[in-house]
Amino acid sequence: MAILVLGGAGYIGSHTVYELIDAGREVVVADNLQTGFRAAVHPKAKFYQLDIRDKGALDTLFQAEEIEGVIHFAASSQVGESMSDPLKYYDNNLHGTMVLLQSMVEHGVDKIVFSSTAATYGEPERVPILESDKTLPTNCYGETKLSMEHMMGWVSQAHGLRYVALRYFNACGAHPSGAIGEAHDPETHLVPIILQVPNGKRDHVSIFGEDYPTKDGTCVRDYIHVTDLAQAHILALDYLLKGGENNVFNLGNGVGFTVKEVIDTARAVTGHPIPAQVAPRRAGDPAQLVASSQKAKDILGWKPKYDDLATIISTAWAWHKSHPNGFEEG
Ligand code: UFG
């Protein structure tokens, strides 16, 4: 029996595939390679290039493979793009998940772990955020992820499928072996953007807003290492395989860092001065997002290994230094 990883050529998906294979699991990856990279797929995983909106292709896969559970990363994930092109998010994230669930129900595959996000909360009422706190997304990306959670709930009631939604905070870092890391085009995430400066790809980093109600005026986020996120998916899948009920878990370190603190840490890690310039606020950015992940620790037994931001950024730097063009050659 194999685990099907949809979006297994993307950033968090590819790291989860590496952890699954290290744990001795059989893995099938499906990805349309629109934002993922074939080179990020572990050589021991079986690979299908397909789009989850293609029901025929999914049906063929479920007929050909013995799948015991699905881990679903295949989605669009840029907050800014979701505001300028919301229908792309409804199509890829919601329609895609609808087609996937149709095919799973038809083929009797009834366990799914999937990527949700801190963006489901919107502007939090308090930090650290608990899973039971109000969900009121402030962007279309978060809205589609919250709707995906609801869709799973209704399909669960009707067809007995069970799901775990993992609400990630700020994923960063790279595989400790240096084999794979973070690569987006265009890049919008803070840590890889900062590291483009010592890599000679940009001359400074912009700080989006210095007038937030935080200790130094810049936004506070909870940065969590990608392999710790990957481990949580394996634990969540095992929880479902052991009969666990539908559930939602936050995944973060529970410690907030400001944008300026992240830049300072990257300066210390890289030994580069990394010039920074204050720029206007980016639309839709909440001032603070920090997770309580106590529930994942208590129920899943999750123990993040990387609780130190400098170590997390060091793993990212090792990857970016050796792969200045990401997975592209040259
Ligand atoms: N930032 C800058 N300069 C940059 C890039 C980012 O100052 O060049 C700031 C942002 O304004 C934000 C912080 O750095 O305050 C982190 O920004 P990221 O884009 O790295 O991450 P976000 O917190 O915006 O987004 C992440 C995930 C999303 C998810 C969101 C939940 O990438 O998928 O958390 O709010 F939806």
Coordinates of C-alpha atoms and ligand atoms in Angstrom, one line a residue:
M1 CA 0.0 0.0 0.0
A2 CA 1.3 3.5 -0.9
I3 CA 0.8 7.0 0.3
L4 CA -0.3 9.4 -2.5
V5 CA 1.3 12.8 -2.2
L6 CA -0.5 15.4 -4.4
G7 CA 1.8 18.4 -5.0
G8 CA 4.8 16.3 -4.0
A9 CA 7.1 18.4 -6.3
G10 CA 6.4 21.6 -4.4
Y11 CA 8.2 23.0 -1.4
I12 CA 6.5 21.4 1.6
G13 CA 5.3 18.4 -0.5
S14 CA 8.8 17.5 -1.6
H15 CA 10.1 17.6 1.9
T16 CA 7.3 15.4 3.1
V17 CA 8.0 12.9 0.4
Y18 CA 11.7 12.8 1.7
E19 CA 10.5 12.2 5.2
L20 CA 8.1 9.5 4.2
I21 CA 10.7 7.6 2.2
D22 CA 13.2 7.9 5.0
A23 CA 10.5 6.3 7.2
G24 CA 10.3 3.4 4.8
R25 CA 6.9 4.2 3.3
E26 CA 6.0 3.6 -0.3
V27 CA 5.2 6.9 -2.0
V28 CA 3.3 7.9 -5.2
V29 CA 3.7 11.6 -6.2
A30 CA 1.3 13.4 -8.5
D31 CA 2.0 17.0 -9.5
N32 CA 1.2 19.1 -12.6
L33 CA 4.6 20.8 -12.4
Q34 CA 3.1 24.3 -12.8
T35 CA 4.9 25.5 -9.7
G36 CA 6.7 22.4 -8.5
F37 CA 9.9 20.9 -9.9
R38 CA 10.5 17.4 -11.2
A39 CA 14.0 17.6 -9.7
A40 CA 12.5 18.1 -6.2
V41 CA 10.7 14.7 -6.3
H42 CA 12.6 12.0 -4.4
P43 CA 14.1 9.4 -6.9
K44 CA 12.4 6.5 -5.0
A45 CA 8.9 8.0 -5.4
K46 CA 6.8 6.9 -8.3
F47 CA 5.8 10.0 -10.3
Y48 CA 2.6 10.9 -12.2
Q49 CA 2.4 14.3 -14.0
L50 CA -1.2 15.2 -13.7
D51 CA -3.6 18.0 -12.6
I52 CA -6.0 17.2 -9.8
R53 CA -8.8 18.8 -11.8
D54 CA -8.4 16.0 -14.4
K55 CA -10.8 13.4 -13.0
G56 CA -9.8 10.8 -15.7
A57 CA -6.1 11.0 -14.8
L58 CA -6.9 10.7 -11.1
D59 CA -9.2 7.8 -11.7
T60 CA -6.5 6.0 -13.7
L61 CA -4.0 6.6 -10.9
F62 CA -6.4 5.3 -8.2
Q63 CA -7.1 2.2 -10.4
A64 CA -3.4 1.5 -11.0
E65 CA -2.1 2.1 -7.5
E66 CA -3.1 0.7 -4.1
I67 CA -3.4 3.9 -2.1
E68 CA -4.0 3.8 1.7
G69 CA -4.1 7.5 2.3
V70 CA -3.7 10.9 0.5
I71 CA -1.6 13.9 1.5
H72 CA -2.8 16.9 -0.4
F73 CA -0.5 19.9 -1.1
A74 CA -1.7 20.6 -4.7
A75 CA -2.9 24.2 -4.5
S76 CA -2.1 27.8 -5.4
S77 CA -0.7 29.6 -2.3
Q78 CA 0.2 33.2 -3.1
V79 CA -1.8 35.6 -1.0
G80 CA -1.3 38.6 -3.3
E81 CA -2.2 36.6 -6.4
S82 CA -5.3 35.3 -4.8
M83 CA -6.5 38.9 -4.4
S84 CA -5.8 39.9 -8.0
D85 CA -7.0 36.6 -9.5
P86 CA -9.5 35.0 -7.1
L87 CA -11.1 32.7 -9.6
K88 CA -7.7 31.0 -10.2
Y89 CA -7.9 30.1 -6.4
Y90 CA -11.5 28.9 -6.6
D91 CA -10.6 26.8 -9.6
N92 CA -7.3 25.2 -8.5
N93 CA -8.0 25.0 -4.8
L94 CA -11.7 24.4 -4.5
H95 CA -12.6 22.8 -7.8
G96 CA -9.4 20.8 -7.7
T97 CA -10.2 19.5 -4.2
M98 CA -13.8 18.7 -5.3
V99 CA -12.6 16.6 -8.2
L100 CA -10.1 14.9 -5.9
L101 CA -12.7 14.0 -3.3
Q102 CA -15.1 12.7 -6.0
S103 CA -12.4 10.3 -7.2
M104 CA -11.4 9.3 -3.7
V105 CA -15.0 8.5 -2.8
E106 CA -15.5 6.5 -6.0
H107 CA -12.3 4.5 -5.3
G108 CA -12.9 3.9 -1.6
V109 CA -9.9 5.9 -0.5
D110 CA -11.1 7.5 2.8
K111 CA -8.2 9.2 4.6
I112 CA -6.7 12.6 3.7
V113 CA -4.3 15.0 5.3
F114 CA -4.1 18.4 3.7
S115 CA -2.5 21.8 3.8
S116 CA -4.4 24.5 5.4
T117 CA -3.0 27.8 6.7
A118 CA -2.8 30.4 9.4
A119 CA -4.5 32.6 6.8
T120 CA -7.8 30.9 7.7
Y121 CA -7.9 33.0 10.9
G122 CA -7.5 36.4 9.3
E123 CA -6.6 39.2 11.8
P124 CA -6.4 37.2 15.0
E125 CA -8.2 38.3 18.2
R126 CA -5.3 37.1 20.3
V127 CA -2.0 35.3 20.1
P128 CA -1.0 32.5 20.4
I129 CA -3.9 31.4 18.2
L130 CA -5.9 28.3 19.1
E131 CA -7.7 26.1 16.6
S132 CA -11.0 27.0 18.2
D133 CA -10.4 30.7 17.6
K134 CA -12.5 32.7 15.1
T135 CA -11.8 32.0 11.4
L136 CA -12.4 35.1 9.2
P137 CA -9.9 35.1 6.3
T138 CA -8.8 38.5 5.0
N139 CA -7.7 37.1 1.6
C140 CA -9.1 34.8 -1.0
Y141 CA -6.3 32.3 -0.5
G142 CA -7.3 31.8 3.2
E143 CA -10.9 31.8 2.2
T144 CA -10.4 28.9 -0.3
K145 CA -8.4 26.9 2.3
L146 CA -11.1 27.4 4.9
S147 CA -13.7 26.3 2.3
M148 CA -11.6 23.2 1.6
E149 CA -11.8 22.3 5.3
H150 CA -15.6 22.7 5.2
M151 CA -15.9 20.7 2.0
M152 CA -14.0 17.8 3.8
G153 CA -16.4 18.1 6.7
W154 CA -19.5 17.7 4.6
V155 CA -18.0 14.9 2.5
S156 CA -17.0 13.2 5.7
Q157 CA -20.6 13.3 7.0
A158 CA -22.0 11.9 3.7
H159 CA -19.4 9.3 2.7
G160 CA -17.4 8.5 5.9
L161 CA -14.1 10.0 4.6
R162 CA -11.8 11.2 7.5
Y163 CA -9.5 14.2 7.2
V164 CA -6.9 16.2 9.1
A165 CA -6.3 19.8 8.2
L166 CA -2.9 21.2 9.1
R167 CA -2.9 25.0 9.5
Y168 CA 0.7 26.0 8.8
F169 CA 2.3 29.2 10.0
N170 CA 5.4 30.4 8.2
A171 CA 7.2 27.5 6.6
C172 CA 10.9 28.0 6.0
G173 CA 14.3 26.2 5.9
A174 CA 15.5 23.4 3.7
H175 CA 16.3 19.7 3.9
P176 CA 19.3 19.2 6.2
S177 CA 21.0 17.1 3.5
G178 CA 20.9 20.1 1.1
A179 CA 19.2 17.9 -1.5
I180 CA 16.0 20.1 -1.8
G181 CA 14.9 23.5 -0.6
E182 CA 12.5 26.4 -1.2
A183 CA 12.1 27.7 -4.8
H184 CA 9.2 29.8 -6.0
D185 CA 8.9 31.8 -9.1
P186 CA 8.3 34.7 -8.4
E187 CA 9.6 34.5 -4.9
T188 CA 7.5 36.4 -2.3
H189 CA 8.5 34.8 1.0
L190 CA 10.6 36.7 3.5
V191 CA 13.4 34.2 4.2
P192 CA 14.3 33.3 0.6
I193 CA 14.1 37.0 -0.4
I194 CA 16.5 38.0 2.4
L195 CA 18.9 35.3 1.3
Q196 CA 18.9 36.6 -2.3
V197 CA 20.9 39.6 -1.0
P198 CA 24.0 37.6 0.1
N199 CA 23.5 35.5 -3.0
G200 CA 24.0 38.5 -5.1
K201 CA 20.5 38.3 -6.7
R202 CA 19.2 41.6 -5.2
D203 CA 20.9 44.5 -3.5
H204 CA 18.5 45.0 -0.5
V205 CA 15.4 43.6 1.2
S206 CA 12.3 45.7 1.6
I207 CA 10.6 45.8 5.0
F208 CA 6.8 46.0 4.3
G209 CA 5.7 48.5 7.0
E210 CA 7.3 49.8 10.1
D211 CA 4.2 51.2 11.8
Y212 CA 2.5 48.0 13.1
P213 CA 1.6 47.7 16.8
T214 CA 4.6 45.4 17.5
K215 CA 7.8 45.8 19.4
D216 CA 9.8 47.3 16.5
G217 CA 6.9 48.2 14.3
T218 CA 7.4 45.3 11.8
C219 CA 5.1 42.3 11.4
V220 CA 5.5 39.3 13.7
R221 CA 5.4 35.7 12.3
D222 CA 5.9 32.2 13.7
Y223 CA 8.6 30.5 11.6
I224 CA 8.6 26.7 11.4
H225 CA 11.1 24.4 9.7
V226 CA 9.8 22.6 6.7
T227 CA 11.0 19.1 7.9
D228 CA 9.1 19.7 11.2
L229 CA 6.0 20.4 9.1
A230 CA 6.7 17.3 7.0
Q231 CA 6.9 15.1 10.2
A232 CA 3.5 16.4 11.3
H233 CA 1.9 15.1 8.0
I234 CA 3.3 11.6 8.7
L235 CA 2.0 11.7 12.3
A236 CA -1.4 13.0 11.1
L237 CA -1.7 10.2 8.5
D238 CA -0.8 7.6 11.1
Y239 CA -3.4 9.1 13.4
L240 CA -6.1 8.6 10.7
L241 CA -4.8 5.1 9.9
K242 CA -5.2 4.2 13.6
G243 CA -8.9 5.4 13.4
G244 CA -8.5 9.1 14.5
E245 CA -11.4 11.4 14.0
N246 CA -11.5 14.5 11.7
N247 CA -9.3 17.1 13.2
V248 CA -7.6 20.5 12.7
F249 CA -4.1 21.4 14.0
N250 CA -2.0 24.5 14.0
L251 CA 1.7 24.0 13.2
G252 CA 4.1 26.6 14.4
N253 CA 6.9 27.0 17.0
G254 CA 4.8 29.3 19.2
V255 CA 7.4 32.1 19.1
G256 CA 7.0 35.2 17.1
F257 CA 9.8 37.1 15.3
T258 CA 9.6 40.5 13.7
V259 CA 10.7 41.1 10.1
K260 CA 13.7 43.1 11.5
E261 CA 14.6 40.2 13.8
V262 CA 14.5 37.8 10.9
I263 CA 16.8 40.0 8.9
D264 CA 19.2 40.4 11.8
T265 CA 19.3 36.7 12.3
A266 CA 20.1 36.2 8.6
R267 CA 22.9 38.8 8.9
A268 CA 24.4 36.8 11.7
V269 CA 24.0 33.4 9.8
T270 CA 25.4 34.6 6.5
G271 CA 28.0 37.2 7.7
H272 CA 26.6 39.6 5.1
P273 CA 25.4 43.1 6.0
I274 CA 22.0 42.6 4.1
P275 CA 20.9 46.2 3.5
A276 CA 17.2 46.7 4.3
Q277 CA 14.9 49.6 3.3
V278 CA 11.5 50.4 4.8
A279 CA 8.7 50.2 2.2
P280 CA 4.9 50.7 2.4
R281 CA 2.8 48.0 4.1
R282 CA 1.7 45.0 1.9
A283 CA -2.0 44.8 1.6
G284 CA -3.7 42.2 3.8
D285 CA -0.8 41.5 6.2
P286 CA -2.0 40.8 9.8
A287 CA 0.3 42.5 12.4
Q288 CA 1.0 39.2 14.3
L289 CA 0.5 35.5 13.6
V290 CA 1.7 33.2 16.3
A291 CA 0.5 29.6 16.8
S292 CA -0.4 27.6 19.8
S293 CA 0.6 24.1 18.6
Q294 CA -0.2 22.4 21.9
K295 CA -3.0 20.4 20.3
A296 CA -0.7 18.8 17.7
K297 CA 1.8 18.0 20.5
D298 CA -0.9 16.5 22.7
I299 CA -2.9 14.5 20.1
L300 CA -0.3 13.7 17.4
G301 CA 2.8 13.6 19.6
W302 CA 4.4 16.2 17.3
K303 CA 7.8 17.4 18.6
P304 CA 9.4 20.1 16.3
K305 CA 13.2 19.7 16.2
Y306 CA 14.1 23.1 15.0
D307 CA 13.0 25.7 17.6
D308 CA 15.9 28.1 16.9
L309 CA 15.5 30.6 14.1
A310 CA 19.3 30.8 13.4
T311 CA 19.4 27.1 12.8
I312 CA 16.3 27.2 10.6
I313 CA 17.8 30.0 8.5
S314 CA 21.2 28.1 8.3
T315 CA 19.5 25.2 6.6
A316 CA 17.8 27.6 4.1
W317 CA 21.2 29.4 3.5
A318 CA 23.0 26.1 2.9
W319 CA 20.5 25.3 0.1
H320 CA 20.3 28.8 -1.4
K321 CA 24.1 29.2 -1.4
S322 CA 24.6 25.9 -3.3
H323 CA 21.5 26.4 -5.5
P324 CA 21.4 30.2 -6.4
N325 CA 19.0 29.4 -9.2
G326 CA 16.9 27.0 -7.3
F327 CA 16.1 23.8 -9.3
E328 CA 16.9 25.5 -12.6
E329 CA 20.3 24.7 -14.2
G330 CA 23.0 27.3 -14.6
Ligands
UFG1 N1 7.9 40.7 4.1 C1 8.7 41.8 4.0 N2 9.5 41.9 2.8 C2 9.5 41.0 1.9 C3 8.6 39.8 2.0 C4 7.9 39.7 3.2 O1 8.8 42.7 4.8 O2 10.1 41.2 0.8 C5 7.2 40.6 5.4 C6 5.7 40.4 5.1 O3 5.1 41.7 5.0 C7 5.2 39.6 6.4 C8 6.5 38.8 6.7 O4 7.6 39.4 6.0 O5 5.0 40.5 7.4 C9 6.3 37.3 6.2 O6 5.9 37.4 4.9 P1 5.9 36.1 3.9 O7 5.4 36.5 2.6 O8 7.1 35.3 4.0 O9 4.8 35.2 4.7 P2 3.3 35.5 5.0 O10 3.2 35.6 6.5 O11 2.7 36.6 4.3 O12 2.5 34.3 4.4 C10 2.7 33.0 5.0 C11 2.5 32.0 3.9 C12 1.1 32.1 3.3 C13 0.1 32.0 4.4 C14 0.3 33.1 5.4 C15 -0.6 33.1 6.5 O13 3.4 32.1 2.9 O14 0.9 31.0 2.4 O15 1.7 32.9 5.9 O16 -0.9 34.4 6.9 F1 -1.2 32.3 3.9

